[in-house]
Amino acid sequence: MSDNNDIGLKIGDACFANPVFLASGPAGYGIEYANYLDITKVGGIVTKTISFEPRKGNPGVRLQETPSGLLNSIGLENVGAEYFFREKIPVLVSAGVKPVISVAAEDWGDYRKLIDFIARQENIEIIELNLSCPNVERGGMAVGSNPSLLGRYVRHAKDLLPRIAILAKLTPNVSDIARLALAAEEAGADGITAINTVIGMDIDISRAKPVFKRVRAGLSGPAIRPVALDAVWRIARTVDIPVIGVGGISSVDDALKFFMAGASGIQVGTALFYDPGLPARIIEKLEAGGIPPAIKYSVDKTERKDDDGTAPHNSST
Ligand SMILES: Cc1cc2nc3c(=O)[nH]c(=O)nc-3n(C[C@H](O)[C@H](O)[C@H](O)COP(=O)(O)O)c2cc1C
């Protein structure tokens, strides 16, 4: 054990004191957690996804607990880019927080307006492209499941924002997430965030109706941790850029598992709702013991297509 472990993280040209972030959504616009957590201590806060125009979000029930997680159908409710950069970002920055700005769009035209707008802002180091929200009608999922479309979105951001690091946040609701990660890397992404929520649904038996107006919702929390861990494991063996693991991290040990799976950083999401002190405990552990190295590939050799220590891209059992 040493007390001078360097646990800093670099994504593109953006530098962070440590690799522990608050995930987009549960962390709101960041400042909401100031009473529960020393927000200056986390590596960064990924702010609630913003779109160019403000969004009211989805009607009806938006959150429903499950025995091991949370279903949400928020629908990207947000204040819109203009208000966000005028009112929210200065508060965060003056509080000493490094914001990772999460963005999403309904379609290509909307996306270009948003990226254009961001190009005119000052002092932004990093954005996270939410290419993966299951709770909106248009945009997210269509882009997030199509490698060439996803590449087009990433490349556009990279071209217009050459000095800003780009994280591509991926959905697990695809057949081969590693392929999408590779498309993002080839298009110039500086890092991959994996994963967004897993699609699920629930039924209100007293009304014999789906709980959510849009029927399907996004599952987060401990239930999705194995899915997230597997995604990180596969992506980290496919791309050379940093992978930020998110999905069900609910304890210090969970976070360590993500580093061992190959993540360079992690985000805490749903657990913030009931354990806002968790990110600080993870940071303490990393400061004391360093970041655990990724474990070596260890599937039986008969299942491997190669023998050079890298996993086949679509390895499955
Ligand atoms: C209530 C709620 C709102 C969310 N909103 C967003 C969002 O605006 N943008 C985004 O990229 N992800 C959003 N997410 C997904 C989380 O950032 C995270 O990827 C996912 O919940 C898995 O992590 P977790 O199990 O630690 O929560 C949201 C999740 C929840 C629970």
PDB file of C-alpha atoms in Angstrom, residues 33-164:
ATOM      1  CA  TYR A  33     -25.091  16.537  -4.912  1.00  0.00           C
ATOM      2  CA  ALA A  34     -23.088  19.275  -3.227  1.00  0.00           C
ATOM      3  CA  ASN A  35     -24.839  18.625   0.119  1.00  0.00           C
ATOM      4  CA  TYR A  36     -24.212  14.885   0.041  1.00  0.00           C
ATOM      5  CA  LEU A  37     -20.743  14.537  -1.405  1.00  0.00           C
ATOM      6  CA  ASP A  38     -17.625  16.676  -1.827  1.00  0.00           C
ATOM      7  CA  ILE A  39     -18.189  17.172  -5.537  1.00  0.00           C
ATOM      8  CA  THR A  40     -14.738  18.680  -5.996  1.00  0.00           C
ATOM      9  CA  LYS A  41     -13.177  15.335  -5.115  1.00  0.00           C
ATOM     10  CA  VAL A  42     -14.626  13.283  -7.974  1.00  0.00           C
ATOM     11  CA  GLY A  43     -12.682  13.065 -11.246  1.00  0.00           C
ATOM     12  CA  GLY A  44     -15.597  14.682 -13.038  1.00  0.00           C
ATOM     13  CA  ILE A  45     -19.353  14.911 -13.221  1.00  0.00           C
ATOM     14  CA  VAL A  46     -21.111  13.828 -16.384  1.00  0.00           C
ATOM     15  CA  THR A  47     -23.998  16.247 -16.505  1.00  0.00           C
ATOM     16  CA  LYS A  48     -27.576  15.310 -17.424  1.00  0.00           C
ATOM     17  CA  THR A  49     -27.780  14.914 -21.186  1.00  0.00           C
ATOM     18  CA  ILE A  50     -28.746  18.124 -22.919  1.00  0.00           C
ATOM     19  CA  SER A  51     -30.334  18.559 -26.307  1.00  0.00           C
ATOM     20  CA  PHE A  52     -30.300  21.749 -28.385  1.00  0.00           C
ATOM     21  CA  GLU A  53     -33.885  22.621 -27.422  1.00  0.00           C
ATOM     22  CA  PRO A  54     -35.232  22.029 -23.891  1.00  0.00           C
ATOM     23  CA  ARG A  55     -37.217  18.767 -23.463  1.00  0.00           C
ATOM     24  CA  LYS A  56     -40.078  18.052 -21.120  1.00  0.00           C
ATOM     25  CA  GLY A  57     -39.365  14.331 -21.032  1.00  0.00           C
ATOM     26  CA  ASN A  58     -41.862  11.486 -21.128  1.00  0.00           C
ATOM     27  CA  PRO A  59     -45.390  11.587 -19.687  1.00  0.00           C
ATOM     28  CA  GLY A  60     -46.600   9.156 -17.028  1.00  0.00           C
ATOM     29  CA  VAL A  61     -44.550   7.056 -14.630  1.00  0.00           C
ATOM     30  CA  ARG A  62     -40.839   7.762 -14.983  1.00  0.00           C
ATOM     31  CA  LEU A  63     -39.220   5.607 -12.332  1.00  0.00           C
ATOM     32  CA  GLN A  64     -40.054   2.128 -11.062  1.00  0.00           C
ATOM     33  CA  GLU A  65     -37.953   0.080  -8.664  1.00  0.00           C
ATOM     34  CA  THR A  66     -37.200  -3.555  -9.386  1.00  0.00           C
ATOM     35  CA  PRO A  67     -35.762  -6.046  -6.859  1.00  0.00           C
ATOM     36  CA  SER A  68     -32.236  -5.332  -8.080  1.00  0.00           C
ATOM     37  CA  GLY A  69     -32.384  -2.114 -10.006  1.00  0.00           C
ATOM     38  CA  LEU A  70     -34.372   0.746 -11.363  1.00  0.00           C
ATOM     39  CA  LEU A  71     -36.440   1.182 -14.502  1.00  0.00           C
ATOM     40  CA  ASN A  72     -36.559   4.712 -15.867  1.00  0.00           C
ATOM     41  CA  SER A  73     -38.364   6.425 -18.657  1.00  0.00           C
ATOM     42  CA  ILE A  74     -37.248  10.005 -18.169  1.00  0.00           C
ATOM     43  CA  GLY A  75     -37.073  10.776 -21.887  1.00  0.00           C
ATOM     44  CA  LEU A  76     -34.102  13.115 -21.698  1.00  0.00           C
ATOM     45  CA  GLU A  77     -35.895  15.890 -19.848  1.00  0.00           C
ATOM     46  CA  ASN A  78     -33.470  18.792 -19.831  1.00  0.00           C
ATOM     47  CA  VAL A  79     -33.168  22.566 -19.836  1.00  0.00           C
ATOM     48  CA  GLY A  80     -31.721  22.869 -23.351  1.00  0.00           C
ATOM     49  CA  ALA A  81     -28.235  23.927 -24.444  1.00  0.00           C
ATOM     50  CA  GLU A  82     -28.547  27.687 -24.121  1.00  0.00           C
ATOM     51  CA  TYR A  83     -29.872  27.702 -20.557  1.00  0.00           C
ATOM     52  CA  PHE A  84     -27.460  24.924 -19.580  1.00  0.00           C
ATOM     53  CA  PHE A  85     -24.352  26.796 -20.656  1.00  0.00           C
ATOM     54  CA  ARG A  86     -25.595  30.086 -19.237  1.00  0.00           C
ATOM     55  CA  GLU A  87     -26.945  28.938 -15.862  1.00  0.00           C
ATOM     56  CA  LYS A  88     -25.658  25.464 -14.985  1.00  0.00           C
ATOM     57  CA  ILE A  89     -22.091  25.221 -16.209  1.00  0.00           C
ATOM     58  CA  PRO A  90     -20.758  28.389 -14.500  1.00  0.00           C
ATOM     59  CA  VAL A  91     -22.089  27.132 -11.143  1.00  0.00           C
ATOM     60  CA  LEU A  92     -20.315  23.810 -11.543  1.00  0.00           C
ATOM     61  CA  VAL A  93     -17.069  25.319 -12.746  1.00  0.00           C
ATOM     62  CA  SER A  94     -16.954  27.910  -9.969  1.00  0.00           C
ATOM     63  CA  ALA A  95     -17.589  25.085  -7.480  1.00  0.00           C
ATOM     64  CA  GLY A  96     -14.364  23.475  -8.730  1.00  0.00           C
ATOM     65  CA  VAL A  97     -15.912  20.592 -10.640  1.00  0.00           C
ATOM     66  CA  LYS A  98     -14.782  19.286 -13.998  1.00  0.00           C
ATOM     67  CA  PRO A  99     -17.926  18.875 -16.095  1.00  0.00           C
ATOM     68  CA  VAL A 100     -18.181  16.218 -18.756  1.00  0.00           C
ATOM     69  CA  ILE A 101     -20.962  17.560 -20.932  1.00  0.00           C
ATOM     70  CA  SER A 102     -23.392  14.924 -22.123  1.00  0.00           C
ATOM     71  CA  VAL A 103     -25.206  15.688 -25.358  1.00  0.00           C
ATOM     72  CA  ALA A 104     -27.872  14.004 -27.470  1.00  0.00           C
ATOM     73  CA  ALA A 105     -29.952  14.908 -30.472  1.00  0.00           C
ATOM     74  CA  GLU A 106     -33.205  13.902 -32.106  1.00  0.00           C
ATOM     75  CA  ASP A 107     -31.785  13.761 -35.599  1.00  0.00           C
ATOM     76  CA  TRP A 108     -28.844  14.842 -37.706  1.00  0.00           C
ATOM     77  CA  GLY A 109     -30.028  18.455 -38.171  1.00  0.00           C
ATOM     78  CA  ASP A 110     -30.544  18.848 -34.453  1.00  0.00           C
ATOM     79  CA  TYR A 111     -27.188  17.294 -33.753  1.00  0.00           C
ATOM     80  CA  ARG A 112     -25.350  19.684 -36.044  1.00  0.00           C
ATOM     81  CA  LYS A 113     -27.011  22.664 -34.346  1.00  0.00           C
ATOM     82  CA  LEU A 114     -25.954  21.351 -30.955  1.00  0.00           C
ATOM     83  CA  ILE A 115     -22.340  20.654 -31.918  1.00  0.00           C
ATOM     84  CA  ASP A 116     -22.178  24.045 -33.608  1.00  0.00           C
ATOM     85  CA  PHE A 117     -23.435  25.670 -30.426  1.00  0.00           C
ATOM     86  CA  ILE A 118     -20.869  23.820 -28.314  1.00  0.00           C
ATOM     87  CA  ALA A 119     -18.090  24.903 -30.666  1.00  0.00           C
ATOM     88  CA  ARG A 120     -18.901  28.497 -29.678  1.00  0.00           C
ATOM     89  CA  GLN A 121     -18.579  27.840 -25.916  1.00  0.00           C
ATOM     90  CA  GLU A 122     -15.374  28.420 -24.003  1.00  0.00           C
ATOM     91  CA  ASN A 123     -13.315  26.222 -21.713  1.00  0.00           C
ATOM     92  CA  ILE A 124     -14.977  22.914 -22.460  1.00  0.00           C
ATOM     93  CA  GLU A 125     -12.551  20.039 -22.236  1.00  0.00           C
ATOM     94  CA  ILE A 126     -14.703  17.010 -22.853  1.00  0.00           C
ATOM     95  CA  ILE A 127     -18.140  15.959 -24.017  1.00  0.00           C
ATOM     96  CA  GLU A 128     -19.909  12.606 -23.846  1.00  0.00           C
ATOM     97  CA  LEU A 129     -22.055  11.778 -26.858  1.00  0.00           C
ATOM     98  CA  ASN A 130     -25.124   9.966 -25.593  1.00  0.00           C
ATOM     99  CA  LEU A 131     -25.606   7.804 -28.655  1.00  0.00           C
ATOM    100  CA  SER A 132     -27.740   5.389 -26.802  1.00  0.00           C
ATOM    101  CA  CYS A 133     -30.806   6.581 -24.938  1.00  0.00           C
ATOM    102  CA  PRO A 134     -33.604   4.011 -25.104  1.00  0.00           C
ATOM    103  CA  ASN A 135     -36.228   6.434 -23.781  1.00  0.00           C
ATOM    104  CA  VAL A 136     -36.724   8.763 -26.710  1.00  0.00           C
ATOM    105  CA  GLU A 137     -38.662   8.292 -29.902  1.00  0.00           C
ATOM    106  CA  ARG A 138     -35.971   9.381 -32.299  1.00  0.00           C
ATOM    107  CA  GLY A 139     -32.202   9.758 -32.183  1.00  0.00           C
ATOM    108  CA  GLY A 140     -30.446   7.660 -29.528  1.00  0.00           C
ATOM    109  CA  MET A 141     -31.034   4.029 -30.331  1.00  0.00           C
ATOM    110  CA  ALA A 142     -31.091   4.374 -34.096  1.00  0.00           C
ATOM    111  CA  VAL A 143     -27.663   5.980 -34.079  1.00  0.00           C
ATOM    112  CA  GLY A 144     -26.290   3.817 -31.296  1.00  0.00           C
ATOM    113  CA  SER A 145     -26.971   0.549 -33.068  1.00  0.00           C
ATOM    114  CA  ASN A 146     -25.655   1.469 -36.502  1.00  0.00           C
ATOM    115  CA  PRO A 147     -21.839   1.576 -36.801  1.00  0.00           C
ATOM    116  CA  SER A 148     -21.683   3.816 -39.863  1.00  0.00           C
ATOM    117  CA  LEU A 149     -24.263   6.280 -38.525  1.00  0.00           C
ATOM    118  CA  LEU A 150     -22.501   6.321 -35.179  1.00  0.00           C
ATOM    119  CA  GLY A 151     -19.187   6.928 -36.945  1.00  0.00           C
ATOM    120  CA  ARG A 152     -20.736   9.852 -38.812  1.00  0.00           C
ATOM    121  CA  TYR A 153     -21.913  11.469 -35.551  1.00  0.00           C
ATOM    122  CA  VAL A 154     -18.556  11.003 -33.841  1.00  0.00           C
ATOM    123  CA  ARG A 155     -16.571  12.271 -36.827  1.00  0.00           C
ATOM    124  CA  HIS A 156     -18.701  15.395 -37.075  1.00  0.00           C
ATOM    125  CA  ALA A 157     -18.093  16.211 -33.407  1.00  0.00           C
ATOM    126  CA  LYS A 158     -14.375  15.542 -33.794  1.00  0.00           C
ATOM    127  CA  ASP A 159     -14.149  17.772 -36.876  1.00  0.00           C
ATOM    128  CA  LEU A 160     -15.985  20.688 -35.288  1.00  0.00           C
ATOM    129  CA  LEU A 161     -14.489  20.322 -31.822  1.00  0.00           C
ATOM    130  CA  PRO A 162     -10.876  19.362 -32.517  1.00  0.00           C
ATOM    131  CA  ARG A 163      -9.624  20.433 -29.090  1.00  0.00           C
ATOM    132  CA  ILE A 164     -12.420  18.799 -27.094  1.00  0.00           C
TER     133      ILE A 164
END
